[in-house]
Amino acid sequence: MDNQVTLQGWGAQATADIDNALAAYSASQQQIATGRRINTPGDDPAGVVFVLSTQGALAANSSQFQRNGLIHGQLQTTDDALNSLETIFTRARDLAVAAASDGVPRSSYLTEAQSLLQSAVQAANQTYNGAYLFAGSKTTPTSLGGASAPFTLSGTTVTYNGDTQSLTRAVGNGQQVTVNVSGNNLQNMFNVLGSFVTNLTNNDGTSIRNSLNAFDSALQNILSARAQVGVQTNLADRVSSQLQTEDTTLSQALSQTRDVDMAAAATRFNQAGIAYQAAIQSSAHIFQKSLLDYMG
Amino acid sequence: MTAFFGIMTAESALSAQQTALDTISHNLANATTPGYHRQNVVLQASPPYTVPTTMGPVGTRLQEGTGVTVGGISASRDLWLDGQLQSNTTANAQATTQQQGLNSLQALLGEPNGEGLSSSLQAYWSAWSNVAEQPEDLGVRGSLLRSAGDLATQFNHLAQGIQSQQNDADQQVSTMVTQINQDTQKIATLNAQIAVAHGAGQTPNDLIDQRASTVNDLAQYVQVNTVSQQNGMLNVVVGTSLLVSADRSNQLTTKSNASTGHLDVYSSDDAVTLSQPGGKLGATINLRDTVLVNTLQQLNQIASTMVTATNTLHQTGFDLNGNPGGNFFDPTGTTAATIKLDASIVNNPSAIAASKAALATGDSTIANSMANLGSTTQASLGNSSITAYYNFAIGSVGSQMAQAQSDVDRTTAAGTFLTQQQQAVSGVSVDDQATQLLVHQRAYEAAARSLTILNGLFDTLMNAVSH
């Protein structure tokens, strides 16, 4: 009497069928609820390594993108300050041209020239988020070794207290930009401006005439510094837009590995639901009748 | 030959059919008893009488049947199938325990859903990048210290979680040893009872079923080998340790291991440690001593590398006040459980050494290198980076989980199949038994009818001679 069908054998099969159907049902439900195919490392061990490294790359990318906003701001502020200096210095050159002619009252230009010198020092001592823009690496008061600012004015002499270091910042994708214009690039301008005030004070027309070329070359220094800032801003902006493109690409790759195809998942969920209901319904009917019911 | 002879024959049939009906009733009563093996009454024709006869040639002898006897009650056992079921029970229990343990570990690690160490690490590297962008800003430096503190706390939390799972495993080991001892005691007791019945020439089917059922229960906890003895007893061996020897159970004991601090399981009989006993106990010990230990070691390796590499780099830099960098992490805490920020820096953001030269406060060469430390290869991590090493560790837990899951699925399916097979041979089919019930009922009725007829014959004879 082998190969009989028994209550326990049937029960074991029915239980296993229901368990399997319920497990599939619950798994597809979890996928839909989380939207993810990989919820734990065991769901896809190779996939999870990719998910972790891609999530890391995305987080680093987004953090870099935010920093690039600050870097852009710093370069913009530097350019604004250089623009102020250019305006100040252009005005000073106009005064110098006027004061170069004999027979003009040079002393009438003195007050404005002194004021321009002070404004230029102020502009050169500007900060961005608390850091000096034109001090090389000496960006904080402490680092200036006792000086009150990167540029200090004593009489008509402007002293630069910073250093010549370029400050580089990572902008992502292995690229670096130089975010500062070191103050020594402005030294020439302050020398010319200081001498102009001295020459006005001394009513020295010859020296003023002789300094006009120096004015031109100092102005050229500022213009080339602005051009350099422009190049660095473009580089930072270009990398930022690369980061945005990469963000899209990485997000898509992450989604393809980690997330469920909703349409397929919904179909699987429905199928699993039907299979589960069929399993419990058919199991409920298994043991309703036996031969004993017909014996009497 | 007497007139009563046929009555005796009919009576033997009534008695044998009654035994068969009783056994069917016993089978039906145990139709859902786990481990029960269907019993069958073995009916045999009883030895014939040889009688002389007047029919045929002189000297002819006839062999005349004397009815039926019960030759025995056998159980439908397929020892091979029973053995397959038992070893599948062990494999399934082992895989399930392994899967449950790995599930807890996965939940603790919290990957890849943003609750794990990878998020803390990422936040930490980004915080260094932020300092590299604005090295003078105390607020940004303060954020770095908070991220670093969070990272250290996350390491500590993982180490504590793993230790707590190891302690849970110890409790489970202790509970399982109690269960195993109860099972082996029960088997030893049943062995004694079976031997008594065996000595009296009986086959105690129900006791044997109970014992097999107990062995199967034991097989969940450990991988069991059984050796049948001549007297019907069953010896039980786990690894090299004899846990049941005839009517004696050798109880297991646990002892705390001085170096690991965890419970070792000893067989009291030969003082041998059960290191790979299989089953739930084997899986629990494996989780505690291998899976969790490996993961903790990997975390320790990352923590130790973080502390050493960070401090070495930090000491090449200069802080916001122009002082040389000190320790960033406390150099005495080089494990996941003990990693923490150095006391000199924990409340002192200006002590973060971001610059490569004294008072070059706008320089962030060191901070930038720190931000890249996660993707820099490290000799202490087998020339892997911290990020890659950690991701690999998570992938490895995932692989073990996937393996355990597939083992569970495989052994569960095999268990269902084997149960079906075993039930087909040994189980109780209600319909089959009902059919047998009808057959033996009819046979009983036939015997009763023949008894009535024989009685009628006797009446006829008595009436004939009484006149």
Short mmCIF file of N, CA and C in Angstrom, two decimals, chain A residues 99-182:
data_model
loop_
_atom_site.label_atom_id
_atom_site.label_comp_id
_atom_site.label_asym_id
_atom_site.label_seq_id
_atom_site.Cartn_x
_atom_site.Cartn_y
_atom_site.Cartn_z
N ALA A 99 46.31 116.47 -13.66
CA ALA A 99 47.33 117.10 -12.81
C ALA A 99 48.68 117.16 -13.50
N ALA A 100 48.84 116.43 -14.62
CA ALA A 100 50.11 116.40 -15.33
C ALA A 100 50.38 117.75 -16.00
N SER A 101 49.32 118.46 -16.39
CA SER A 101 49.51 119.76 -17.04
C SER A 101 49.92 120.80 -16.00
N ASP A 102 50.86 121.64 -16.43
CA ASP A 102 51.25 122.71 -15.50
C ASP A 102 50.15 123.77 -15.51
N GLY A 103 50.13 124.56 -14.52
CA GLY A 103 49.19 125.67 -14.46
C GLY A 103 47.85 125.28 -13.89
N VAL A 104 47.73 124.04 -13.45
CA VAL A 104 46.50 123.68 -12.74
C VAL A 104 46.82 123.66 -11.24
N PRO A 105 45.81 123.97 -10.40
CA PRO A 105 46.06 123.92 -8.95
C PRO A 105 46.06 122.47 -8.48
N ARG A 106 47.26 121.86 -8.41
CA ARG A 106 47.35 120.43 -8.08
C ARG A 106 46.77 120.12 -6.72
N SER A 107 46.85 121.10 -5.79
CA SER A 107 46.37 120.84 -4.43
C SER A 107 44.87 120.55 -4.43
N SER A 108 44.13 121.03 -5.47
CA SER A 108 42.68 120.78 -5.49
C SER A 108 42.36 119.30 -5.74
N TYR A 109 43.35 118.55 -6.30
CA TYR A 109 43.13 117.11 -6.53
C TYR A 109 43.53 116.25 -5.33
N LEU A 110 44.25 116.90 -4.40
CA LEU A 110 44.88 116.11 -3.34
C LEU A 110 43.86 115.35 -2.48
N THR A 111 42.79 116.03 -2.07
CA THR A 111 41.81 115.40 -1.17
C THR A 111 41.18 114.17 -1.84
N GLU A 112 40.80 114.34 -3.13
CA GLU A 112 40.16 113.21 -3.81
C GLU A 112 41.15 112.06 -3.98
N ALA A 113 42.41 112.42 -4.32
CA ALA A 113 43.42 111.37 -4.50
C ALA A 113 43.65 110.60 -3.19
N GLN A 114 43.69 111.34 -2.08
CA GLN A 114 43.87 110.66 -0.78
C GLN A 114 42.68 109.74 -0.49
N SER A 115 41.50 110.27 -0.81
CA SER A 115 40.29 109.47 -0.57
C SER A 115 40.28 108.22 -1.46
N LEU A 116 40.74 108.37 -2.71
CA LEU A 116 40.81 107.20 -3.61
C LEU A 116 41.77 106.16 -3.06
N LEU A 117 42.90 106.62 -2.52
CA LEU A 117 43.89 105.69 -1.94
C LEU A 117 43.26 104.90 -0.80
N GLN A 118 42.53 105.63 0.07
CA GLN A 118 41.90 104.93 1.20
C GLN A 118 40.83 103.94 0.71
N SER A 119 40.05 104.36 -0.28
CA SER A 119 39.02 103.46 -0.82
C SER A 119 39.66 102.21 -1.43
N ALA A 120 40.78 102.42 -2.12
CA ALA A 120 41.47 101.27 -2.74
C ALA A 120 41.94 100.29 -1.67
N VAL A 121 42.50 100.82 -0.56
CA VAL A 121 42.95 99.95 0.53
C VAL A 121 41.75 99.18 1.10
N GLN A 122 40.64 99.89 1.29
CA GLN A 122 39.43 99.23 1.81
C GLN A 122 38.98 98.10 0.88
N ALA A 123 38.95 98.41 -0.42
CA ALA A 123 38.51 97.39 -1.39
C ALA A 123 39.44 96.18 -1.37
N ALA A 124 40.74 96.44 -1.21
CA ALA A 124 41.71 95.35 -1.23
C ALA A 124 41.68 94.54 0.06
N ASN A 125 41.08 95.10 1.12
CA ASN A 125 40.99 94.37 2.39
C ASN A 125 39.66 93.63 2.55
N GLN A 126 38.90 93.51 1.44
CA GLN A 126 37.58 92.87 1.52
C GLN A 126 37.68 91.39 1.92
N THR A 127 36.60 90.90 2.54
CA THR A 127 36.55 89.48 2.93
C THR A 127 35.38 88.79 2.24
N TYR A 128 35.49 87.48 2.17
CA TYR A 128 34.36 86.65 1.73
C TYR A 128 34.22 85.55 2.78
N ASN A 129 33.03 85.46 3.40
CA ASN A 129 32.83 84.52 4.51
C ASN A 129 33.95 84.62 5.54
N GLY A 130 34.37 85.86 5.84
CA GLY A 130 35.34 86.06 6.91
C GLY A 130 36.78 85.87 6.51
N ALA A 131 37.03 85.55 5.23
CA ALA A 131 38.42 85.33 4.81
C ALA A 131 38.84 86.45 3.87
N TYR A 132 40.05 86.99 4.08
CA TYR A 132 40.53 88.06 3.20
C TYR A 132 40.68 87.53 1.79
N LEU A 133 40.27 88.37 0.81
CA LEU A 133 40.32 87.94 -0.58
C LEU A 133 41.72 88.08 -1.17
N PHE A 134 42.46 89.14 -0.72
CA PHE A 134 43.74 89.44 -1.40
C PHE A 134 44.90 89.35 -0.42
N ALA A 135 45.06 88.22 0.26
CA ALA A 135 46.12 88.12 1.25
C ALA A 135 46.95 86.86 1.06
N GLY A 136 46.84 86.23 -0.12
CA GLY A 136 47.53 84.94 -0.28
C GLY A 136 46.91 83.94 0.68
N SER A 137 47.73 83.21 1.41
CA SER A 137 47.20 82.21 2.34
C SER A 137 46.93 82.82 3.72
N LYS A 138 47.27 84.11 3.89
CA LYS A 138 47.09 84.74 5.22
C LYS A 138 45.68 85.31 5.31
N THR A 139 44.71 84.42 5.37
CA THR A 139 43.33 84.84 5.20
C THR A 139 42.66 85.31 6.48
N THR A 140 43.31 85.11 7.62
CA THR A 140 42.68 85.52 8.88
C THR A 140 43.55 86.56 9.58
N PRO A 141 42.94 87.36 10.46
CA PRO A 141 43.72 88.37 11.20
C PRO A 141 44.90 87.75 11.95
N THR A 142 44.66 86.57 12.56
CA THR A 142 45.74 85.92 13.32
C THR A 142 46.95 85.63 12.45
N SER A 143 46.66 85.22 11.20
CA SER A 143 47.75 84.77 10.35
C SER A 143 48.60 85.92 9.83
N LEU A 144 48.14 87.19 10.04
CA LEU A 144 48.87 88.34 9.49
C LEU A 144 50.03 88.79 10.38
N GLY A 145 50.24 88.09 11.46
CA GLY A 145 51.40 88.37 12.30
C GLY A 145 51.37 89.77 12.90
N GLY A 146 50.23 90.16 13.44
CA GLY A 146 50.18 91.43 14.15
C GLY A 146 49.63 92.58 13.32
N ALA A 147 49.67 92.46 11.99
CA ALA A 147 49.11 93.52 11.15
C ALA A 147 47.60 93.50 11.27
N SER A 148 46.97 94.67 11.10
CA SER A 148 45.53 94.73 11.31
C SER A 148 44.76 94.27 10.07
N ALA A 149 45.39 94.30 8.90
CA ALA A 149 44.71 93.91 7.67
C ALA A 149 45.78 93.54 6.64
N PRO A 150 45.37 92.91 5.53
CA PRO A 150 46.36 92.56 4.50
C PRO A 150 47.10 93.79 3.96
N PHE A 151 46.34 94.89 3.79
CA PHE A 151 46.98 96.11 3.31
C PHE A 151 46.84 97.17 4.39
N THR A 152 47.95 97.75 4.83
CA THR A 152 47.88 98.82 5.83
C THR A 152 48.49 100.08 5.23
N LEU A 153 47.83 101.20 5.53
CA LEU A 153 48.22 102.49 4.96
C LEU A 153 48.90 103.32 6.05
N SER A 154 50.11 103.78 5.74
CA SER A 154 50.79 104.65 6.68
C SER A 154 51.33 105.83 5.88
N GLY A 155 50.71 107.01 6.08
CA GLY A 155 51.04 108.14 5.22
C GLY A 155 50.54 107.84 3.83
N THR A 156 51.45 107.80 2.86
CA THR A 156 51.05 107.42 1.51
C THR A 156 51.58 106.04 1.16
N THR A 157 52.19 105.36 2.14
CA THR A 157 52.80 104.06 1.89
C THR A 157 51.82 102.94 2.26
N VAL A 158 51.57 102.07 1.29
CA VAL A 158 50.70 100.91 1.54
C VAL A 158 51.61 99.68 1.69
N THR A 159 51.46 98.99 2.82
CA THR A 159 52.28 97.80 3.07
C THR A 159 51.41 96.55 2.88
N TYR A 160 51.91 95.58 2.15
CA TYR A 160 51.20 94.30 1.97
C TYR A 160 51.71 93.32 3.02
N ASN A 161 50.79 92.79 3.84
CA ASN A 161 51.18 91.90 4.94
C ASN A 161 50.90 90.43 4.64
N GLY A 162 50.33 90.17 3.46
CA GLY A 162 50.02 88.78 3.12
C GLY A 162 51.20 88.08 2.46
N ASP A 163 50.93 86.93 1.79
CA ASP A 163 51.99 86.24 1.06
C ASP A 163 51.57 86.05 -0.40
N THR A 164 52.38 85.35 -1.15
CA THR A 164 52.13 85.27 -2.59
C THR A 164 51.45 83.97 -2.99
N GLN A 165 50.95 83.23 -1.99
CA GLN A 165 50.46 81.88 -2.31
C GLN A 165 49.12 81.92 -3.05
N SER A 166 49.03 81.05 -4.05
CA SER A 166 47.74 80.84 -4.71
C SER A 166 46.95 79.83 -3.88
N LEU A 167 45.65 80.08 -3.73
CA LEU A 167 44.80 79.13 -2.99
C LEU A 167 44.00 78.32 -3.99
N THR A 168 44.19 77.01 -3.94
CA THR A 168 43.44 76.18 -4.87
C THR A 168 42.34 75.44 -4.12
N ARG A 169 41.24 75.22 -4.81
CA ARG A 169 40.11 74.47 -4.23
C ARG A 169 39.66 73.43 -5.25
N ALA A 170 39.32 72.25 -4.72
CA ALA A 170 38.79 71.19 -5.59
C ALA A 170 37.37 71.56 -6.00
N VAL A 171 37.06 71.40 -7.28
CA VAL A 171 35.70 71.65 -7.74
C VAL A 171 35.03 70.39 -8.25
N GLY A 172 35.71 69.25 -8.10
CA GLY A 172 35.13 67.98 -8.54
C GLY A 172 35.78 67.49 -9.81
N ASN A 173 35.58 66.18 -10.06
CA ASN A 173 36.15 65.52 -11.24
C ASN A 173 37.66 65.72 -11.33
N GLY A 174 38.33 65.83 -10.18
CA GLY A 174 39.78 65.96 -10.16
C GLY A 174 40.27 67.34 -10.54
N GLN A 175 39.36 68.26 -10.79
CA GLN A 175 39.76 69.62 -11.20
C GLN A 175 39.94 70.52 -9.99
N GLN A 176 40.87 71.48 -10.13
CA GLN A 176 41.09 72.47 -9.09
C GLN A 176 41.00 73.85 -9.71
N VAL A 177 40.49 74.81 -8.94
CA VAL A 177 40.56 76.19 -9.43
C VAL A 177 41.33 77.01 -8.41
N THR A 178 41.95 78.09 -8.90
CA THR A 178 42.60 79.05 -8.01
C THR A 178 41.54 80.07 -7.64
N VAL A 179 41.27 80.19 -6.34
CA VAL A 179 40.15 81.04 -5.94
C VAL A 179 40.59 82.44 -5.54
N ASN A 180 41.91 82.67 -5.48
CA ASN A 180 42.31 84.01 -5.02
C ASN A 180 43.22 84.71 -6.01
N VAL A 181 43.31 86.02 -5.83
CA VAL A 181 44.33 86.82 -6.52
C VAL A 181 45.22 87.30 -5.40
N SER A 182 46.45 86.88 -5.43
CA SER A 182 47.32 87.22 -4.32
C SER A 182 47.58 88.72 -4.29
#
